[in-house]
Amino acid sequence: MKVQAVSHLRFYIKVLKEQMMKGSFLVPYIIMLTVEGMPLLYLELAVGQRMRQGSIGAWRTINPYLSGVGVASVVVSFFLSMYYNVINAWAFWYLFHSFQDPLPWSVCPLNGNRTGYDEECEKASSTQYFWYRKTLNISPSIQESGAVQWEPALCLILAWLLVYLCILRGTESTGKVVYFTALLPYCVLIVYLVRGLTLHGATNGLAYMFTPKMEQLANPKAWINAATQIFFSLGLGFGSLIAFASYNEPSNNCQKHAVIVSIINSSTSIFASVVTFSIYGFKATFNYESCLNKVILLLTNSFDLEDGFLTVSNLEEVKSYLASAYPSKYSEVFPQIKNCSLESELETAVQGTGLAFIVYTEAIKNMEVSQLWSVLYFFMLLMLGIGSMLGNTAAILTPLTDSKVISSYLPKEAISGLVCLVSCAIGLVFTMEAGNYWFDIFNDYAATLPLLLIVLVEAAAVCYLYGLRRFESDLKAMTGHALNWYWKAMWGGVSPLLIISLFVFYLSDYIITGTLQYQAWDASQGQLVTKDYPPYALAIIGLLVASSTMCIPLGALGTFIVRRLKRRDTASVA
């Protein structure tokens, strides 16, 4: 199997992460790619290709005390599989609704009396209403769990059934499916790029994307987010790279593949960001001009101005004149005058899943032949999501099928089915009314901190436990290529030190922030409000982080105890 297919497995997650690729983010992103992403990608590919095993077996071979590293990777991948396929369920839900005319998120529904529009929808927007009320049917807080929503639940079951059918014959067949799921979205992105660049206001979005804000470079969060983007997009620390690389030929040039995959991955990210921001610019410009038109209509009607007299070009000048000439009347109208700003529209970035399911749908509904663009977009998201799930399940299944204890009792098909069934059953929690809040908890805390620790231990283990010179000798024997100074410097010093710095920044940020908070949907206001996590949610967050990170020391401790007991038994027999 070729490892190149892994290049886009984490792309979909990255599109949904907190930071969109903009000017102030490109600099730390490129730096992190050079000093973290590319070297650590090569490290994991080389480990998998050399050890010929999944993540657990590979690290146990390097050092018996490191078996917990592989277990931690499997645990993180299992957490990811539990919640990640919910995104594919939402993609299915939107795809099915994309065939309606008009699109169901393009207009607000009527209220119960059919005398006007739904109050919640009017206070928010039609796209937000469809997302929060029709899709999620979200509760006011995480404490109010509510019932399982049967429509998203059926979509989740469908998503898991599709994943199971793709992995039914094992990792070898998965690679063939990944080629399709990775390459098809490129065709859709190219179509969207052509359409996006022809939209009115696209240049405003691109200018916003490529205009750097240098003050952001001093913010540690920008660097943490850049590292997180790299880790997720390349799949570092999940064990999927090691699993896929274990199927490579021993003579495969994994160094070349690491460089190619890193470049293609980052180029794809920037390419997708250009598409995103061209559409985002259209959406922002549309909202900005709609706001101006509403102000013009308000002033024209309030002051009996001649139609066409008030325009965008003279709006500020006329507003100043009306304020000075008719102060009392203008003061009555003033509270209704919105402050229209293109910059504020561009700054209003919806985070997380809202980027895919609110911002894009708001832009799509204003396009001509909106059903076509909606079908293309959500089919693309589904393909990217399924491709990511295949890589993620491979990271879980490969160590399980490598285990002689498990594989001797269960065939591959049964192991795959059990993993999918358990993940689907647990994933139903995310289809409850409070499910989106739990989804955010898993998305924010189940992987980020554990991945930093896992990759740090991996780099330290190869360089200082297994030995950098020994590993260099192994690589030269496998591929015929010697390590140059760049890889040695990154693995032995720069990458681990940067990970430690990010680790410290990450922890200090949460200490300074204090109580962890989340965004809850307030239906009465039609907007998100900030609330504190309840104690039991904080306990689950701690459990999520500890359950994966503690595998590393517990694995080492367990190996130590077993060895001492064997040594004692040997001594007693003697």
XYZ file of C-alpha atoms in Angstrom:
574
model
C 0.000 0.000 0.000
C 1.172 3.519 -0.776
C 1.430 5.938 2.117
C 0.840 8.958 -0.130
C -2.896 8.328 0.145
C -2.726 9.407 3.793
C -1.901 12.996 2.786
C -5.475 14.226 2.944
C -6.918 12.040 5.677
C -6.901 14.841 8.254
C -7.744 17.679 5.859
C -11.448 17.712 6.654
C -10.832 18.024 10.393
C -8.474 20.892 9.741
C -11.083 22.777 7.729
C -13.307 22.574 10.803
C -10.711 23.662 13.328
C -10.806 26.979 15.110
C -8.466 28.973 12.879
C -9.057 29.530 9.198
C -5.960 29.950 7.049
C -5.459 33.715 6.989
C -2.570 36.124 6.739
C -1.685 36.175 10.431
C -1.808 32.386 10.498
C 0.228 31.513 7.409
C 3.571 32.446 8.991
C 3.346 30.184 12.075
C 1.734 27.478 9.930
C 4.653 27.355 7.473
C 7.223 27.485 10.292
C 5.481 24.677 12.173
C 5.298 22.637 8.991
C 9.073 22.981 8.524
C 10.200 22.280 12.088
C 7.408 19.979 13.300
C 5.182 18.576 10.575
C 7.631 17.365 7.957
C 10.280 15.904 10.332
C 7.747 14.098 12.532
C 5.869 12.780 9.504
C 9.105 11.265 8.217
C 9.819 9.852 11.685
C 6.477 8.028 11.916
C 6.655 6.721 8.342
C 10.188 5.464 8.941
C 9.214 3.762 12.224
C 6.261 1.982 10.631
C 8.258 0.900 7.582
C 11.204 -0.311 9.691
C 9.259 -2.154 12.393
C 6.595 -3.632 10.053
C 3.917 -3.401 12.759
C 1.085 -1.198 13.981
C 1.645 1.546 16.560
C 1.620 -0.716 19.653
C 3.960 -3.353 18.225
C 6.282 -0.792 16.616
C 6.980 1.097 19.830
C 7.239 -2.116 21.843
C 9.912 -3.275 19.393
C 11.849 -0.022 19.803
C 11.715 -0.383 23.579
C 9.514 -2.700 25.692
C 8.761 0.182 28.051
C 7.173 2.170 25.184
C 4.186 -0.101 24.519
C 2.018 2.531 26.232
C 2.821 5.033 23.452
C 1.073 2.839 20.897
C -1.823 2.236 23.285
C -2.175 6.007 23.800
C -2.347 6.492 20.017
C -5.058 3.835 19.740
C -7.046 5.431 22.583
C -6.873 8.867 20.932
C -7.895 7.358 17.591
C -10.797 5.571 19.309
C -11.966 8.833 20.884
C -11.734 10.476 17.492
C -13.726 7.714 15.811
C -16.474 8.021 18.430
C -17.283 11.653 17.624
C -15.774 12.319 14.214
C -18.245 10.275 12.179
C -21.014 12.517 13.532
C -19.691 15.160 11.114
C -20.278 12.715 8.276
C -23.791 12.144 9.621
C -24.424 15.897 9.430
C -22.980 15.926 5.907
C -25.449 13.181 4.938
C -28.294 15.187 6.524
C -27.442 18.336 4.568
C -26.811 16.358 1.375
C -30.283 14.788 1.538
C -31.858 18.233 2.065
C -29.843 19.757 -0.782
C -32.279 18.338 -3.351
C -35.163 20.510 -2.083
C -36.280 23.659 -3.850
C -35.923 26.087 -2.213
C -33.151 24.935 0.081
C -34.626 24.474 3.585
C -32.015 26.763 5.154
C -32.611 29.604 2.679
C -35.823 30.906 4.308
C -37.257 31.015 7.802
C -40.282 28.799 8.488
C -43.647 30.276 9.461
C -44.668 30.373 13.105
C -47.421 28.207 14.577
C -50.156 30.735 13.751
C -48.782 31.165 10.203
C -48.927 34.935 10.732
C -45.197 35.524 10.430
C -41.800 33.882 10.595
C -40.545 31.782 13.486
C -39.277 34.102 16.227
C -36.026 32.204 16.865
C -35.215 32.182 13.148
C -35.917 35.910 12.785
C -33.570 36.746 15.669
C -30.807 34.525 14.274
C -30.759 33.701 10.562
C -32.246 30.993 8.381
C -28.921 29.119 8.160
C -28.312 29.294 11.903
C -31.882 28.208 12.598
C -31.581 25.183 10.330
C -28.295 24.215 11.975
C -29.149 24.745 15.627
C -32.856 23.906 15.582
C -33.577 21.580 12.636
C -30.268 19.679 12.554
C -29.146 19.651 16.195
C -32.399 20.632 17.963
C -29.916 21.910 20.504
C -30.724 22.304 24.193
C -30.048 25.550 26.123
C -27.173 24.006 28.087
C -25.090 20.864 28.479
C -27.018 19.969 31.647
C -30.224 19.436 29.631
C -29.335 16.287 27.710
C -32.663 15.718 25.969
C -33.488 12.706 23.824
C -31.682 11.143 20.878
C -32.736 12.833 17.608
C -33.739 9.996 15.317
C -32.891 11.711 11.990
C -29.226 12.460 12.877
C -29.051 9.045 14.567
C -30.089 7.288 11.340
C -27.565 9.362 9.393
C -24.872 8.327 11.902
C -25.751 4.646 11.463
C -25.574 5.124 7.686
C -22.154 6.783 7.991
C -20.804 3.902 10.090
C -22.285 1.334 7.709
C -20.444 3.022 4.839
C -17.174 3.032 6.812
C -17.583 -0.657 7.664
C -18.185 -1.616 4.035
C -15.011 0.255 3.041
C -12.815 -1.449 5.674
C -14.478 -4.868 5.458
C -11.515 -6.528 3.752
C -8.868 -4.881 5.898
C -6.293 -2.140 5.453
C -5.307 -3.236 1.933
C -8.763 -2.480 0.493
C -8.978 0.715 2.550
C -6.095 2.234 0.577
C -7.993 1.877 -2.706
C -11.024 3.655 -1.280
C -8.818 6.425 0.145
C -7.480 7.220 -3.315
C -11.042 7.929 -4.470
C -12.075 9.888 -1.364
C -8.872 11.969 -1.512
C -8.817 12.746 -5.242
C -12.511 13.405 -5.911
C -12.690 16.468 -3.617
C -9.947 18.103 -5.697
C -12.305 18.101 -8.683
C -15.054 19.689 -6.591
C -12.630 22.253 -5.131
C -11.485 23.276 -8.607
C -15.100 23.762 -9.686
C -15.752 25.765 -6.523
C -12.610 27.822 -7.075
C -13.764 28.887 -10.544
C -17.216 29.707 -9.179
C -15.862 31.413 -6.055
C -13.493 33.713 -7.926
C -16.348 34.913 -10.153
C -18.558 35.844 -7.192
C -19.070 39.490 -6.303
C -16.862 40.379 -3.320
C -14.512 37.401 -3.657
C -11.505 39.743 -3.765
C -12.498 41.154 -0.371
C -12.227 37.707 1.161
C -8.881 36.967 -0.511
C -7.473 40.327 0.597
C -8.520 39.516 4.148
C -6.894 36.078 3.908
C -3.517 37.293 2.663
C -3.287 40.466 4.770
C -1.090 39.586 7.769
C -1.728 40.936 11.248
C 1.708 40.888 12.762
C 0.477 41.457 16.318
C -1.051 37.975 16.195
C 2.410 36.437 15.856
C 3.103 37.368 19.484
C 0.044 35.411 20.586
C 0.993 31.864 21.716
C -2.470 30.641 20.679
C -1.630 31.287 17.032
C 1.372 28.955 17.306
C -0.579 26.341 19.278
C -3.334 26.417 16.669
C -0.765 26.153 13.872
C 0.830 23.096 15.504
C -2.606 21.565 16.102
C -3.529 22.121 12.457
C -0.324 20.398 11.340
C -0.813 17.479 13.727
C -4.404 16.898 12.640
C -3.887 17.422 8.915
C -0.879 15.087 8.701
C -2.273 12.617 11.230
C 0.722 12.818 13.573
C 0.447 10.817 16.780
C -2.719 8.933 15.812
C -0.868 5.791 14.770
C -2.471 5.723 11.301
C 0.781 6.740 9.587
C 2.690 3.954 11.317
C -0.083 1.496 10.422
C -0.110 2.441 6.735
C 3.695 2.622 6.494
C 3.996 -0.905 7.905
C 2.593 -2.170 4.578
C 5.267 -0.384 2.512
C 8.133 -2.226 0.892
C 11.253 -2.018 3.116
C 13.159 -0.267 0.324
C 10.454 2.389 -0.124
C 11.877 5.941 -0.043
C 9.754 7.236 2.850
C 11.878 10.406 3.134
C 10.797 11.493 -0.333
C 7.216 10.603 0.451
C 7.293 12.617 3.691
C 8.421 15.733 1.814
C 5.920 15.219 -1.023
C 3.015 14.531 1.335
C 3.838 17.591 3.482
C 4.027 19.898 0.464
C 0.855 18.510 -1.123
C -0.993 18.662 2.178
C -0.058 22.282 2.863
C -0.673 23.310 -0.735
C -4.093 21.712 -0.495
C -4.762 23.639 2.704
C -3.871 26.961 1.110
C -5.790 26.037 -2.051
C -8.885 25.145 -0.005
C -8.470 28.374 1.987
C -8.506 30.396 -1.234
C -11.773 28.697 -2.170
C -13.162 29.253 1.330
C -12.237 32.920 1.539
C -13.474 33.740 -1.951
C -16.885 32.414 -0.909
C -16.509 33.977 2.536
C -15.779 37.332 0.866
C -18.933 36.961 -1.223
C -20.966 36.231 1.892
C -19.464 39.170 3.819
C -19.918 41.576 0.888
C -23.510 40.415 0.387
C -24.323 40.996 4.072
C -22.522 44.362 4.048
C -24.385 45.623 0.998
C -27.695 44.308 2.354
C -27.049 46.238 5.553
C -26.334 49.424 3.594
C -29.485 48.993 1.523
C -31.573 48.624 4.677
C -30.093 51.839 6.096
C -30.732 53.668 2.814
C -34.345 52.439 2.754
C -34.862 53.447 6.393
C -33.525 56.981 5.911
C -35.368 57.423 2.607
C -38.714 56.504 4.174
C -38.105 58.347 7.461
C -37.110 61.656 5.862
C -39.218 61.372 2.665
C -36.159 61.523 0.452
C -36.430 61.107 -3.291
C -35.887 57.540 -4.494
C -32.352 57.117 -5.766
C -31.082 60.268 -4.045
C -29.401 58.371 -1.241
C -26.657 56.027 -2.446
C -23.781 54.077 -0.941
C -21.313 56.736 -2.074
C -23.062 59.655 -0.343
C -24.568 57.771 2.609
C -22.174 59.057 5.286
C -22.373 62.616 4.000
C -26.192 62.602 3.975
C -26.294 60.996 7.438
C -24.164 63.855 8.809
C -26.410 66.426 7.123
C -29.611 64.850 8.460
C -28.155 64.623 11.977
C -27.342 68.366 11.976
C -30.448 69.570 10.098
C -33.044 67.368 11.848
C -31.474 66.430 15.191
C -34.661 65.421 17.024
C -36.027 63.264 14.216
C -32.625 61.753 13.520
C -32.250 60.826 17.203
C -35.515 58.871 16.970
C -34.338 56.973 13.899
C -30.725 56.540 15.050
C -31.279 53.377 17.217
C -32.582 51.592 14.097
C -29.569 52.526 11.966
C -27.162 49.602 11.809
C -23.418 50.178 11.772
C -22.476 48.534 8.473
C -18.834 47.501 8.157
C -17.247 45.158 5.659
C -14.311 44.631 8.017
C -16.599 43.525 10.863
C -18.409 41.141 8.506
C -15.075 39.608 7.525
C -13.976 39.428 11.164
C -17.155 37.600 12.134
C -15.663 34.146 11.662
C -17.854 31.270 12.717
C -15.725 28.693 14.502
C -15.655 24.917 14.408
C -18.391 23.082 12.571
C -20.164 26.382 11.940
C -17.639 27.120 9.192
C -18.870 24.143 7.168
C -22.545 24.166 8.057
C -23.402 27.855 8.530
C -21.008 30.079 6.587
C -20.964 27.935 3.450
C -24.718 27.343 3.455
C -25.323 31.074 3.850
C -23.182 31.719 0.783
C -24.659 28.819 -1.198
C -28.255 29.952 -0.695
C -27.452 33.248 -2.474
C -25.879 31.544 -5.509
C -27.683 30.743 -8.717
C -28.641 27.062 -9.031
C -28.022 26.755 -5.303
C -29.117 23.099 -5.165
C -26.278 22.085 -7.504
C -23.618 23.883 -5.453
C -25.050 22.475 -2.241
C -24.970 18.879 -3.513
C -21.394 19.290 -4.766
C -20.209 20.852 -1.518
C -21.707 18.354 0.910
C -20.739 15.399 -1.284
C -17.168 16.719 -1.152
C -17.322 17.033 2.654
C -18.671 13.506 2.883
C -15.853 12.095 0.754
C -13.231 13.923 2.816
C -14.874 12.797 6.030
C -15.107 9.150 4.982
C -11.467 9.248 3.855
C -10.423 10.560 7.254
C -12.473 7.890 9.021
C -10.765 5.141 7.020
C -7.347 6.346 8.124
C -8.523 6.669 11.696
C -10.071 3.198 11.880
C -6.896 1.751 10.331
C -4.962 3.187 13.298
C -7.271 1.215 15.620
C -7.639 -1.991 13.623
C -3.991 -2.587 12.681
C -2.743 -3.020 16.301
C -5.802 -5.165 17.103
C -5.317 -7.474 14.115
C -1.573 -7.603 14.848
C -2.402 -9.000 18.283
C -2.190 -12.798 18.167
C -4.517 -13.072 21.174
C -7.365 -11.170 19.475
C -6.841 -12.377 15.894
C -6.774 -16.012 17.018
C -10.369 -15.720 18.250
C -11.868 -13.217 15.821
C -11.422 -12.716 12.055
C -10.654 -9.265 10.626
C -14.268 -8.728 9.564
C -15.535 -9.360 13.097
C -12.936 -7.071 14.682
C -13.818 -4.305 12.212
C -17.518 -4.809 12.865
C -17.096 -4.649 16.655
C -15.030 -1.439 16.463
C -17.641 0.190 14.206
C -20.560 -1.054 16.327
C -19.101 0.171 19.634
C -18.092 3.535 18.154
C -21.536 3.986 16.597
C -23.320 3.098 19.833
C -21.259 5.595 21.843
C -21.584 8.161 19.046
C -25.364 8.243 19.537
C -24.632 10.452 22.563
C -23.656 13.203 20.095
C -27.078 13.030 18.425
C -28.885 14.020 21.633
C -30.122 17.572 22.171
C -26.985 18.366 24.192
C -24.855 16.228 21.893
C -23.159 19.156 20.164
C -21.775 20.357 23.496
C -20.242 16.915 24.107
C -18.974 16.926 20.539
C -17.114 20.183 21.268
C -15.605 18.673 24.425
C -14.242 15.694 22.500
C -13.113 17.900 19.620
C -11.275 20.337 21.900
C -9.786 18.080 24.569
C -9.656 14.417 23.474
C -6.697 14.787 21.126
C -4.791 18.096 21.267
C -2.856 17.733 24.532
C -2.387 13.941 24.251
C -1.028 14.284 20.711
C 1.634 16.742 21.853
C 2.777 14.315 24.551
C 2.657 11.265 22.248
C 4.744 12.887 19.512
C 7.209 14.270 22.073
C 7.768 10.788 23.504
C 8.085 9.341 19.987
C 10.858 11.775 19.015
C 12.682 11.299 22.324
C 12.370 7.510 22.125
C 13.847 7.237 18.637
C 16.695 9.658 19.305
C 17.667 8.813 22.872
C 16.354 5.324 23.696
C 16.659 3.500 20.394
C 19.519 5.778 19.373
C 19.667 8.255 16.513
C 22.788 6.663 15.010
C 21.241 3.214 15.180
C 18.039 4.462 13.545
C 20.077 6.277 10.887
C 21.881 3.012 10.153
C 18.540 1.195 9.848
C 17.225 3.780 7.400
C 20.358 3.636 5.289
C 20.151 -0.152 5.147
C 16.468 0.026 4.160
C 16.417 2.846 1.633
C 20.077 3.368 0.741
C 19.867 7.035 1.737
C 21.732 8.593 4.671
C 20.104 11.138 6.990
C 21.207 14.724 6.405
C 21.737 17.333 9.097
C 18.211 18.759 8.811
C 16.433 15.593 9.922
C 18.946 14.949 12.726
C 18.651 18.508 14.066
C 14.845 18.453 13.961
C 14.444 15.029 15.560
C 17.183 15.434 18.149
C 16.542 18.973 19.369
C 14.374 21.519 17.593
C 11.126 19.532 17.298
C 11.098 18.200 20.904
C 11.960 21.630 22.335
C 9.165 23.281 20.356
C 6.686 20.633 21.466
C 7.685 21.237 25.099
C 7.172 24.989 24.565
C 3.744 24.391 23.038
C 2.924 22.035 25.890
C 3.789 24.742 28.442
C 1.849 27.419 26.517
C -1.144 25.105 26.249
C -1.262 24.392 29.980
C -0.554 27.991 31.036
C -3.322 29.244 28.770
C -5.886 27.104 30.560
C -4.492 28.050 33.973
C -4.738 31.762 33.120
C -8.204 31.333 31.597
C -9.518 29.743 34.769
C -12.841 27.907 34.569
C -13.365 26.245 31.208
C -16.313 27.626 29.277
C -18.405 26.682 26.255
C -20.724 28.344 23.775
C -24.413 27.530 24.358
C -27.280 28.387 22.014
C -29.848 30.811 23.471
C -33.052 30.430 21.443
C -34.653 33.521 23.005
C -31.795 35.733 21.758
C -31.011 33.753 18.611
C -27.300 33.722 19.385
C -24.536 31.908 21.262
C -23.850 32.754 24.895
C -20.874 31.800 27.063
C -21.426 29.453 30.003
C -19.200 27.647 32.485
C -18.827 23.900 32.224
C -20.487 22.058 35.149
C -18.208 20.042 37.474
C -19.080 16.676 35.925
C -18.191 17.974 32.446
C -14.828 19.167 33.793
C -14.286 15.712 35.289
C -14.965 14.077 31.910
C -12.546 16.507 30.218
C -9.877 15.501 32.713
C -10.698 11.830 32.160
C -10.425 12.230 28.375
C -6.958 13.738 28.660
C -5.746 11.358 31.376
C -7.085 8.155 29.797
C -4.765 8.520 26.823
C -1.739 10.290 28.313
C -1.569 7.981 31.355
C -1.222 4.974 29.041
C 2.423 5.948 28.519
C 3.618 5.829 32.160
C 1.232 2.982 33.042
C 2.536 0.936 30.114
C 6.098 1.457 31.279
C 5.121 0.628 34.868
C 3.309 -2.534 33.774
C 6.327 -3.687 31.752
C 8.596 -3.019 34.737
C 6.377 -5.018 37.103
C 6.070 -7.966 34.703
C 9.846 -8.063 34.212
C 10.474 -7.953 37.966
C 8.003 -10.785 38.548
C 9.617 -12.887 35.792
C 13.023 -12.174 37.253
C 11.804 -13.181 40.718
C 10.243 -16.396 39.386
C 13.471 -17.249 37.560
C 15.492 -16.625 40.723
C 13.158 -18.780 42.852
C 13.368 -21.667 40.338
C 17.157 -21.450 40.336
